[in-house]
Short mmCIF file of C-alpha atoms in Angstrom, two decimals:
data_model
loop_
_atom_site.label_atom_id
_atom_site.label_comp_id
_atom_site.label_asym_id
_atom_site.label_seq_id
_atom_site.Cartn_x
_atom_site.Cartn_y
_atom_site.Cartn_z
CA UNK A 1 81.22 -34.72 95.10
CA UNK A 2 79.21 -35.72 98.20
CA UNK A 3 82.72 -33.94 100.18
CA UNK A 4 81.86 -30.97 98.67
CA UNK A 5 78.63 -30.49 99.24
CA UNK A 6 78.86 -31.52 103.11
CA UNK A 7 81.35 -28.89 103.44
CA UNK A 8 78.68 -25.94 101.63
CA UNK A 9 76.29 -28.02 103.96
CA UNK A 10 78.36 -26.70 106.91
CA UNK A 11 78.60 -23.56 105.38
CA UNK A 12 75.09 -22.71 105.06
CA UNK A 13 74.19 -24.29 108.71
CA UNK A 14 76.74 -21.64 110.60
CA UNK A 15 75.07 -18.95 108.24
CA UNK A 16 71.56 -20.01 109.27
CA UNK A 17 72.59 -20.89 112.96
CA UNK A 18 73.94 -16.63 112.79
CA UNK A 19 70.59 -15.82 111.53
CA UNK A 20 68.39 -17.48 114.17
CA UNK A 21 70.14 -17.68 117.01
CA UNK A 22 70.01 -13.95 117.79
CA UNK A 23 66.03 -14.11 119.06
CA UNK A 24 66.97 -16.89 121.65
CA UNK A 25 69.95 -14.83 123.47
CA UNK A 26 68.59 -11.13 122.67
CA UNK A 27 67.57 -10.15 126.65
CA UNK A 28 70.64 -11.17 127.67
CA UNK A 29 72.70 -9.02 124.65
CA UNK A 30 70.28 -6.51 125.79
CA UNK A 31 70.95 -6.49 129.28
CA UNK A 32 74.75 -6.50 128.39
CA UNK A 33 74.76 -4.19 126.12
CA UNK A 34 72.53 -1.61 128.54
CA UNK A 35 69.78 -1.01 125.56
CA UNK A 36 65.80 -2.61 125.99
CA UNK A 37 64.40 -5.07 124.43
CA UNK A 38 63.36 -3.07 121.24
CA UNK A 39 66.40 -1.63 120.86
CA UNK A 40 68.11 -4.91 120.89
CA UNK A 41 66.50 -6.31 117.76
CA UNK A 42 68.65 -4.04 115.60
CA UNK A 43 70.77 -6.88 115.93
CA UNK A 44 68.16 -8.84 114.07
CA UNK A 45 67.98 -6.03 111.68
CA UNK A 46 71.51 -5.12 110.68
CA UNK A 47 72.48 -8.60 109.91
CA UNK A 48 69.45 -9.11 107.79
CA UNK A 49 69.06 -5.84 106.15
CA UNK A 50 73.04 -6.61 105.05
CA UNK A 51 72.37 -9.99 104.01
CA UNK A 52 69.35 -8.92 101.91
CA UNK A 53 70.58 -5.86 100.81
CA UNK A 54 74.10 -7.16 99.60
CA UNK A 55 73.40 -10.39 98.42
CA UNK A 56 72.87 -9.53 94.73
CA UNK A 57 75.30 -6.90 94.73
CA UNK A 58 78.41 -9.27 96.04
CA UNK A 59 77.29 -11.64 93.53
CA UNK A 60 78.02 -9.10 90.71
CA UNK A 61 80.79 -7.83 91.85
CA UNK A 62 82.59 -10.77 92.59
CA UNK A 63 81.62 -12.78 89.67
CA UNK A 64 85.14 -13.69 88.20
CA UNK A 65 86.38 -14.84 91.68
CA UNK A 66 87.49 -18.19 91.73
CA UNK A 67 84.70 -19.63 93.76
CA UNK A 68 86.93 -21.13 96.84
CA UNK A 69 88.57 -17.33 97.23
CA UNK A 70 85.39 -16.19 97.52
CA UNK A 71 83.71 -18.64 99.56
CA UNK A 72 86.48 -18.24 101.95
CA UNK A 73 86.66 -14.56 102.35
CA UNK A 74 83.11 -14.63 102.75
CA UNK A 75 83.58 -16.75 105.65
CA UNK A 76 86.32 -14.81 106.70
CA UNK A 77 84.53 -11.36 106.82
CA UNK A 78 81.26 -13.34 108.51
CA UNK A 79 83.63 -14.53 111.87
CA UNK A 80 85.28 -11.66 112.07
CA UNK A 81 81.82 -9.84 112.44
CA UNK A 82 81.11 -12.48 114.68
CA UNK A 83 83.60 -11.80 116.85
CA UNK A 84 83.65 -8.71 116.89
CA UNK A 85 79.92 -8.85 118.08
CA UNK A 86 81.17 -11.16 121.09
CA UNK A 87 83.61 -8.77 122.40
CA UNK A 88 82.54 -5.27 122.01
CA UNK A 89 80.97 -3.34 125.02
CA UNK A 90 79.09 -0.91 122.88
CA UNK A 91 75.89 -1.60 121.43
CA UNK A 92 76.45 0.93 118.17
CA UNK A 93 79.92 -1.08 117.50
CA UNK A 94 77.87 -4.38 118.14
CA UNK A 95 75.58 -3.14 114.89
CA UNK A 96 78.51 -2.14 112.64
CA UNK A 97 79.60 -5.92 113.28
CA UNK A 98 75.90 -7.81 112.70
CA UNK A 99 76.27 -6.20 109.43
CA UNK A 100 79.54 -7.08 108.79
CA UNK A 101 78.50 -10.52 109.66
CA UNK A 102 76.05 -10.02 106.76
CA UNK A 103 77.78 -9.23 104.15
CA UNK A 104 80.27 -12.59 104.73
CA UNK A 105 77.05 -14.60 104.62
CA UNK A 106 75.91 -12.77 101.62
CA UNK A 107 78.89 -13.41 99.94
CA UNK A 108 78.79 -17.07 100.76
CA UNK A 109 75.16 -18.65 100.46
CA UNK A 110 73.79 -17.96 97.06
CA UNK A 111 77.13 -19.09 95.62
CA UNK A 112 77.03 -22.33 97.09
CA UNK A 113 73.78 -22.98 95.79
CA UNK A 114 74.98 -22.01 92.62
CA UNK A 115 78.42 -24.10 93.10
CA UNK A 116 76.05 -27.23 94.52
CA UNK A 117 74.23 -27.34 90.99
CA UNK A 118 77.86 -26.90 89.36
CA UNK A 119 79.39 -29.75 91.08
CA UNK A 120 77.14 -32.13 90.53
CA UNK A 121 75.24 -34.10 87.32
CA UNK A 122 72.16 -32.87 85.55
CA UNK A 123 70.35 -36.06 87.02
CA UNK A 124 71.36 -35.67 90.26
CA UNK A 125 71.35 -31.75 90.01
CA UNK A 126 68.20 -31.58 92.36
CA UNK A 127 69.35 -33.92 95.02
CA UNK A 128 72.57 -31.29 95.36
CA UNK A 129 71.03 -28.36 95.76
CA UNK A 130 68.23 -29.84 97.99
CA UNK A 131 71.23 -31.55 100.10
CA UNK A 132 73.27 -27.83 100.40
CA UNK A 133 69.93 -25.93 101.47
CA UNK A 134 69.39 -28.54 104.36
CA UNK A 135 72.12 -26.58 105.98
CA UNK A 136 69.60 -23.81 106.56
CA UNK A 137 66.85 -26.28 107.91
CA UNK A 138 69.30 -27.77 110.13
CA UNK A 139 70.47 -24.52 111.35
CA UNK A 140 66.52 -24.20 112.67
CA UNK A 141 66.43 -27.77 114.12
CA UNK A 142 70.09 -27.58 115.70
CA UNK A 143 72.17 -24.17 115.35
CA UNK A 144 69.65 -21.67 117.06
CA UNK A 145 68.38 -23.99 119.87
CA UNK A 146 71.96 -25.18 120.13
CA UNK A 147 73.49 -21.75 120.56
CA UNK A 148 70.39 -20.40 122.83
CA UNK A 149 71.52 -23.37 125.64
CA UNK A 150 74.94 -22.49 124.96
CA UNK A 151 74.19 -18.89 125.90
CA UNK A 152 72.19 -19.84 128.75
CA UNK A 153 74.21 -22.75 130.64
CA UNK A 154 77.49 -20.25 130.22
CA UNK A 155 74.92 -17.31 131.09
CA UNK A 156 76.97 -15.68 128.63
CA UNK A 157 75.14 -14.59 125.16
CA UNK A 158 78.73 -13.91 124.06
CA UNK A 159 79.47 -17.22 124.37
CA UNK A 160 77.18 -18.21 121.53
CA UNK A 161 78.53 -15.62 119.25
CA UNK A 162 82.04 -17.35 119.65
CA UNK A 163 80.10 -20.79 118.85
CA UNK A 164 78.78 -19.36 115.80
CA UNK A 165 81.97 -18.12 114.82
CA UNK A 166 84.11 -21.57 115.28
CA UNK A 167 81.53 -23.07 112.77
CA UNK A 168 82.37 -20.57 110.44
CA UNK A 169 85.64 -21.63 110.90
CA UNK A 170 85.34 -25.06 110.75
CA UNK A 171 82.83 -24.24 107.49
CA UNK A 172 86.21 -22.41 106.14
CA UNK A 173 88.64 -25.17 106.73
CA UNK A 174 86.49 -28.21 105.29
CA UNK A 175 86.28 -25.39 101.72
CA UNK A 176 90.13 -25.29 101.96
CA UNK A 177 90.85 -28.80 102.21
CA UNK A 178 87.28 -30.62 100.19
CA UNK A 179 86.04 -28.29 97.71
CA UNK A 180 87.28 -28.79 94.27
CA UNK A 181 88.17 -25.96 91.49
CA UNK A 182 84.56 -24.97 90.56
CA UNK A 183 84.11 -23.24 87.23
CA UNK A 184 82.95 -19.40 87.56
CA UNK A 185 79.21 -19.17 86.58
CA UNK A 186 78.41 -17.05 83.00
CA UNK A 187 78.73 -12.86 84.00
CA UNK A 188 75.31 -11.44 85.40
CA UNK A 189 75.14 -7.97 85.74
CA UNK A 190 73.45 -6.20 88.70
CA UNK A 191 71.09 -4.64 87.11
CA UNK A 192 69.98 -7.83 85.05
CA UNK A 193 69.79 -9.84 88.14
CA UNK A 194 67.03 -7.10 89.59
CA UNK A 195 65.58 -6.63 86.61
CA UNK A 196 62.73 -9.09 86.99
CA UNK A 197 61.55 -6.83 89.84
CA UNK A 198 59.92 -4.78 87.77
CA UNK A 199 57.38 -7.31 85.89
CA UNK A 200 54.30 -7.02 88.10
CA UNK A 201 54.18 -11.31 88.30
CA UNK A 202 57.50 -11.23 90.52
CA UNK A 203 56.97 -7.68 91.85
CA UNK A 204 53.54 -9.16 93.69
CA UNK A 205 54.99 -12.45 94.66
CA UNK A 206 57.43 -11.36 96.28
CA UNK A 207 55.74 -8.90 98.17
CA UNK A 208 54.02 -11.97 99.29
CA UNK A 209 57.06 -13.11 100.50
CA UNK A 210 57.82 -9.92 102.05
CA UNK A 211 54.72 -9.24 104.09
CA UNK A 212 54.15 -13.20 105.67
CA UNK A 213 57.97 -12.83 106.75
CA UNK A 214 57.75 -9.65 108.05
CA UNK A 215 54.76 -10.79 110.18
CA UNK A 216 55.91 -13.87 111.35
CA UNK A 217 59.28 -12.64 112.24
CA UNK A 218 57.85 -9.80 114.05
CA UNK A 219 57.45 -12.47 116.56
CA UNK A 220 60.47 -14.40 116.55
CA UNK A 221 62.81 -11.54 116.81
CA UNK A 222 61.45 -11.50 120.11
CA UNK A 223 60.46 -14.92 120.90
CA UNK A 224 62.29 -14.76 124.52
CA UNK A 225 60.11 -12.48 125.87
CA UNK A 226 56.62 -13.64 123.66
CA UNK A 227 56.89 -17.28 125.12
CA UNK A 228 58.26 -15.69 128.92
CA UNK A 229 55.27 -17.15 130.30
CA UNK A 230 56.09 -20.71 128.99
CA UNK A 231 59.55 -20.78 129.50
CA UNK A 232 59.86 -18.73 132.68
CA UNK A 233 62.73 -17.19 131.79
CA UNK A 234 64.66 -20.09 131.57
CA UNK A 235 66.94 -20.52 128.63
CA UNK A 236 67.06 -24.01 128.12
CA UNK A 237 63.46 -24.37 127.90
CA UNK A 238 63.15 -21.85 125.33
CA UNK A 239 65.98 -23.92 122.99
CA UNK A 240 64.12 -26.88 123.90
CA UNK A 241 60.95 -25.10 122.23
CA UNK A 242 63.23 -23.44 119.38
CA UNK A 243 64.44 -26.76 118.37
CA UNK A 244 60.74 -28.26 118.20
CA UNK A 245 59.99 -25.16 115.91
CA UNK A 246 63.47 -26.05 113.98
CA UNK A 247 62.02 -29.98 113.37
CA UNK A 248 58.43 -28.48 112.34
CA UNK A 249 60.03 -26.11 109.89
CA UNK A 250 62.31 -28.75 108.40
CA UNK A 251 59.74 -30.88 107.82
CA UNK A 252 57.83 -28.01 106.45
CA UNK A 253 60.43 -27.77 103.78
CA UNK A 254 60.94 -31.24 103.16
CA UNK A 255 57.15 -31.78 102.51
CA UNK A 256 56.05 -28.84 100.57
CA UNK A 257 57.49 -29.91 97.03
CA UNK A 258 55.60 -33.30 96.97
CA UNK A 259 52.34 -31.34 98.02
CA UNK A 260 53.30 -28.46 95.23
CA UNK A 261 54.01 -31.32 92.84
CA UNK A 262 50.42 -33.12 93.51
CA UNK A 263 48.09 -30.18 94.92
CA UNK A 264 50.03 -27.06 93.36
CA UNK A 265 51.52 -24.20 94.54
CA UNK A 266 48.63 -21.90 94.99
CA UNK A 267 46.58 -24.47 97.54
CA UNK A 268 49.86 -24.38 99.42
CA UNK A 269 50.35 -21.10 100.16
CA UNK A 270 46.81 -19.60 100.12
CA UNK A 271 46.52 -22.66 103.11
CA UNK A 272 49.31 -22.08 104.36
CA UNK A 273 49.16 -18.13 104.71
CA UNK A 274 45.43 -18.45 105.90
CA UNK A 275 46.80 -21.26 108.72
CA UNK A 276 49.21 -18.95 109.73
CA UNK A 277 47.26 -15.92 110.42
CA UNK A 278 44.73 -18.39 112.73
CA UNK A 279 47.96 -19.36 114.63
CA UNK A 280 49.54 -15.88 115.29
CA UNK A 281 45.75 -14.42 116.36
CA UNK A 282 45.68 -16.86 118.59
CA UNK A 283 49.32 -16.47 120.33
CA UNK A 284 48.30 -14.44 123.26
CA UNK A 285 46.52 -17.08 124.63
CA UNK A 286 48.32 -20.46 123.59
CA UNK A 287 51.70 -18.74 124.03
CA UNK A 288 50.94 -18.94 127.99
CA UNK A 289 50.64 -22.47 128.62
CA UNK A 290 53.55 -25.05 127.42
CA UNK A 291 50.70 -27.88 125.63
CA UNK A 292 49.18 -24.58 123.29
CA UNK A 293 52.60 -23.13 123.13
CA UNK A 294 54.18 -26.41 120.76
CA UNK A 295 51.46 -26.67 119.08
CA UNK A 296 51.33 -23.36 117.98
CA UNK A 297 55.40 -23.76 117.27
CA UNK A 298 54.85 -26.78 115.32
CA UNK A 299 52.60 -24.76 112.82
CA UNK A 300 54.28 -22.10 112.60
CA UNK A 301 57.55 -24.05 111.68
CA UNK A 302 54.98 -26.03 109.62
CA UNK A 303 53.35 -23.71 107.30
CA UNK A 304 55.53 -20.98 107.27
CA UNK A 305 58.90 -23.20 105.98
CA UNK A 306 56.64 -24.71 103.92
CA UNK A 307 55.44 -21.68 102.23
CA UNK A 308 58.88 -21.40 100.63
CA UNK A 309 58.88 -24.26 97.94
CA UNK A 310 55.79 -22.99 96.66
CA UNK A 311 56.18 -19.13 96.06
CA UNK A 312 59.44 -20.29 94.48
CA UNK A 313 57.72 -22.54 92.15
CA UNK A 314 54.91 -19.70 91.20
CA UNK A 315 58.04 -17.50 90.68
CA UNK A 316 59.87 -20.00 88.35
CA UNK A 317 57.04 -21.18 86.32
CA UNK A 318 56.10 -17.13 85.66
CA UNK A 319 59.50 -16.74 84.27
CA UNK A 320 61.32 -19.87 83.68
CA UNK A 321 64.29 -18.07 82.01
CA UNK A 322 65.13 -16.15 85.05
CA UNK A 323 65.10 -19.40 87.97
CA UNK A 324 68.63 -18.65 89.40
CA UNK A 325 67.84 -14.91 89.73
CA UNK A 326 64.34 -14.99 90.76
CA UNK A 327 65.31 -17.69 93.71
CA UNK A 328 68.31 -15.00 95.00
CA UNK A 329 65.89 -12.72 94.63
CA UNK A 330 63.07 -14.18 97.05
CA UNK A 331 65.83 -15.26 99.61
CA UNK A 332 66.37 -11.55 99.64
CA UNK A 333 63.00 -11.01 99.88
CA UNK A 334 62.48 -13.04 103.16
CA UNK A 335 65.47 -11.16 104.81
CA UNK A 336 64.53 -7.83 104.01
CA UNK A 337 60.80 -9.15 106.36
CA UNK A 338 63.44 -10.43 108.92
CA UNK A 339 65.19 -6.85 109.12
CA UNK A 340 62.05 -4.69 108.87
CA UNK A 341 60.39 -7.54 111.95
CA UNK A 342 62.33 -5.70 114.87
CA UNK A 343 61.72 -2.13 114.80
CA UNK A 344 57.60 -3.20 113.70
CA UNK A 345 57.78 -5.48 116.75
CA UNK A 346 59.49 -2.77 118.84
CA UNK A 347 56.66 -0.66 118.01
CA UNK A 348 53.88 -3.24 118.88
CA UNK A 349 56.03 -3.87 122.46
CA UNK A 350 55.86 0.18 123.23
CA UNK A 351 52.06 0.27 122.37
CA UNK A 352 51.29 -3.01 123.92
CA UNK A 353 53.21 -5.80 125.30
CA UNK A 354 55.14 -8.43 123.92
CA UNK A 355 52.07 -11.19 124.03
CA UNK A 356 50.34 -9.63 121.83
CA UNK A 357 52.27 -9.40 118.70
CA UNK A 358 51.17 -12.50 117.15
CA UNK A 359 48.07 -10.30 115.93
CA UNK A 360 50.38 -7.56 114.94
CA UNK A 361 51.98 -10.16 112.58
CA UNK A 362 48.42 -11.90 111.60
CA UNK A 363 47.51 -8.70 110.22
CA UNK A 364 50.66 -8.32 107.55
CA UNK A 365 50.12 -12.62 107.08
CA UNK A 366 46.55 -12.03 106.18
CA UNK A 367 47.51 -9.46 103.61
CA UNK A 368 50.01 -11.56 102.20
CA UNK A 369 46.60 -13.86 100.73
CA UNK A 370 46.08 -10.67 99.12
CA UNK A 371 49.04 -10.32 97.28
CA UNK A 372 48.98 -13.90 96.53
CA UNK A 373 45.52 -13.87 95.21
CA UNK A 374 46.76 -11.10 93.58
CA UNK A 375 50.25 -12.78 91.72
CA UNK A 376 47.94 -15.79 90.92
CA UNK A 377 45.40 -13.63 88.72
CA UNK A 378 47.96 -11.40 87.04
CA UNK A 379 50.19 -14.82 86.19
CA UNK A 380 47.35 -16.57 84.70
CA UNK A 381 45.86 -13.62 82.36
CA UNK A 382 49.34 -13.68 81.38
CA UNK A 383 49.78 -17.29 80.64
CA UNK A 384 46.11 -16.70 79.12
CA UNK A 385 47.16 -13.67 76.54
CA UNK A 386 50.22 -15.27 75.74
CA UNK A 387 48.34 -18.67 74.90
CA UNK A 388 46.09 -16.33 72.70
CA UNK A 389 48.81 -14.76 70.91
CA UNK A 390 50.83 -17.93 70.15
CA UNK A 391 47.39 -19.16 68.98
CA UNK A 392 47.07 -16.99 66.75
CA UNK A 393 50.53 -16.75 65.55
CA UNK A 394 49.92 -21.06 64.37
CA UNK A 395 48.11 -20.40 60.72
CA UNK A 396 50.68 -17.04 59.29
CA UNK A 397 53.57 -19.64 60.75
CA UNK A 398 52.47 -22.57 58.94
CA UNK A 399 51.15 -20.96 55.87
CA UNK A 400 54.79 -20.29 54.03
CA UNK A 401 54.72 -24.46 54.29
CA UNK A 402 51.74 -25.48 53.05
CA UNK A 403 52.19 -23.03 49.98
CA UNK A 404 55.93 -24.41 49.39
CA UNK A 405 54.91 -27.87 49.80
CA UNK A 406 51.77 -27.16 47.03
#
């Protein structure tokens, strides 16, 4: 078993290392590709907006794969896109790839959740899943800073697109050879897997999720230039900082579910979202000096990693039947905020500068603790009427027995 999941492990850390690694090496795909800085985050933005977008939908329609055909044409499609964005000279044909890039990581990372939980025992069901998702932390700690040096020892930003893509492949060989027959998971239609989108409990959580991603990613789609001060342009410095962020958020994730399990989930994120919003107000100044600048990573990685356990839990425990859906459905969530980040942040660099759009994304974090204020009130007059109701539902159910028995 523990073969298996290392090689969805590997999986999920060259999808994550695709989705990170763009911010550290976009001046230079810029430059290349003869568009500004704005411009350039459309790479952010078609490989999210795919991911997002597509994610449910592949999931439906390739249902009665047989999960290694599936994991491996996912993989398949995602290097080719990968490629494809390291050798094209035109920025238009570079989108067209990010996306296609997408859609093989689409394909690929809910289902090996999903296969993760299949694979192993109900006891040791959590430990699985938990061990397959640290391929997205680790992507933070080690993918993104690794390909941002890559990209700036070669100074080559292609060359980190071909680094991406060998993981992919090596992802793809390790399925081939270690992953066992998995069984297909029951048939989910599309439109049952979206359907919980329209109860107001998930529709206001996840905006939650929507608008504190979209704000903090409005920065880190163009981290390069917000942290130019502190890195002086140098590449290496800036991985060196990325991978400090990557350790923060890791052990973001990592901590949150004990402090769900003892404090619960709403103390988390209201803290957490209200944490945030001081951080990214504050970025114009502590993003110039290098002493402000980790400290400001290390919450950021912190709180906003962190934030993930618990709006999952307040989405579970609102409608327990629907857990695998609901879970798909807030990773979507977060990369719809990562592909909506770069034109917003484009936006706040034309009408300001680049320094200054932590407050730009403090202003969509703080009205995330709306939202979640929000979710938390509707959720609990629901658990509230539906305590009432099964209240008063006890005597008409009992009273059939008491006559019989009399």
């Amino acid at each position: 078993m523990y073969r298996s999941l290392l090689v969805l492990t590997a999986a999920l850390f060259a999808i994550g290392t695709d989705s990170f690694v763009i911010a550290g090496i976009l001046p230079d795909a810029a430059h290349s590709l003869g568009v500004g800085i704005g411009s350039a985050g459309w790479l952010i933005t078609a490989y999210a907006f795919a991911y997002a977008v597509l994610g449910p939908v592949m999931a439906a329609f390739t249902a009665r794969w047989p999960r290694r055909t599936l994991f491996l044409t996912g993989l398949g499609i995602f290097v080719a896109g990968n490629l494809l964005t390291a050798f094209v000279p035109v920025f238009g044909v570079a989108l067209v790839a990010r996306a296609v890039a997408g859609l093989g990581g689409a394909m690929v990372s809910p289902t090996a959740v999903a296969a993760a939980a299949a694979l192993a025992p109900p006891e040791r069901r959590g430990r699985a899943i938990s061990t397959v998702l640290a391929g997205l932390s680790a992507a933070t700690a080690l993918g993104a800073p690794i390909g941002t040096a890559i990209g700036s020892v070669t100074g080559n930003w292609r060359a980190t697109m071909l680094f991406v893509s060998a993981l992919g492949v090596l992802a793809a060989a390790g399925i081939a050879l270690l992953l066992p027959k998995i069984a297909n998971p029951p048939l989910v239609p599309l439109r049952a897997r979206v359907a919980p989108l329209g109860d107001r409990r998930i529709g206001m959580t996840l905006l939650t999720t929507l608008l504190v991603f979209t704000g903090l990613y409005i920065v880190y789609s163009y981290i390069a230039e917000s942290l130019d001060r502190t890195t002086g342009g140098s590449g290496t410095t800036l991985a060196a900082l990325l991978f400090v962020w990557g350790v923060a958020a890791t052990l973001g994730t990592l901590g949150s579910g004990a402090l769900v399990d003892r404090l619960g989930a709403r103390r988390i994120i209201n803290t957490a979202i209200v944490v945030l919003t001081v951080d990214f107000a504050l970025l114009p100044w502590s993003s110039a000096h290098l002493g402000t600048s980790i400290v400001a990573l290390v919450v950021w990685g912190v709180c906003a990693w962190g934030l993930l356990t618990p709006q999952t839990h307040r989405l579970i425990e609102a409608m327990p039947t629907a857990a695998p859906m609901l879970t798909g459905l807030n990773t979507a969530t977060v990369y719809v905020g990562v592909s909506i980040a770069p034109p917003l942040g484009q936006v706040g660099i034309a009408w300001l500068d680049a320094h200054w759009l932590g407050p730009l994304g403090a202003a969509l974090i703080a009205l995330g603790l709306v939202t979640a204020e929000t979710a938390h009130f509707i959720i609990r007059r629901h658990q509230d009427h539906t305590a009432a109701a099964h209240a008063e539902s006890l005597p008409a159910a009992t009273a059939p027995e008491v006559g019989g028995a009399s």
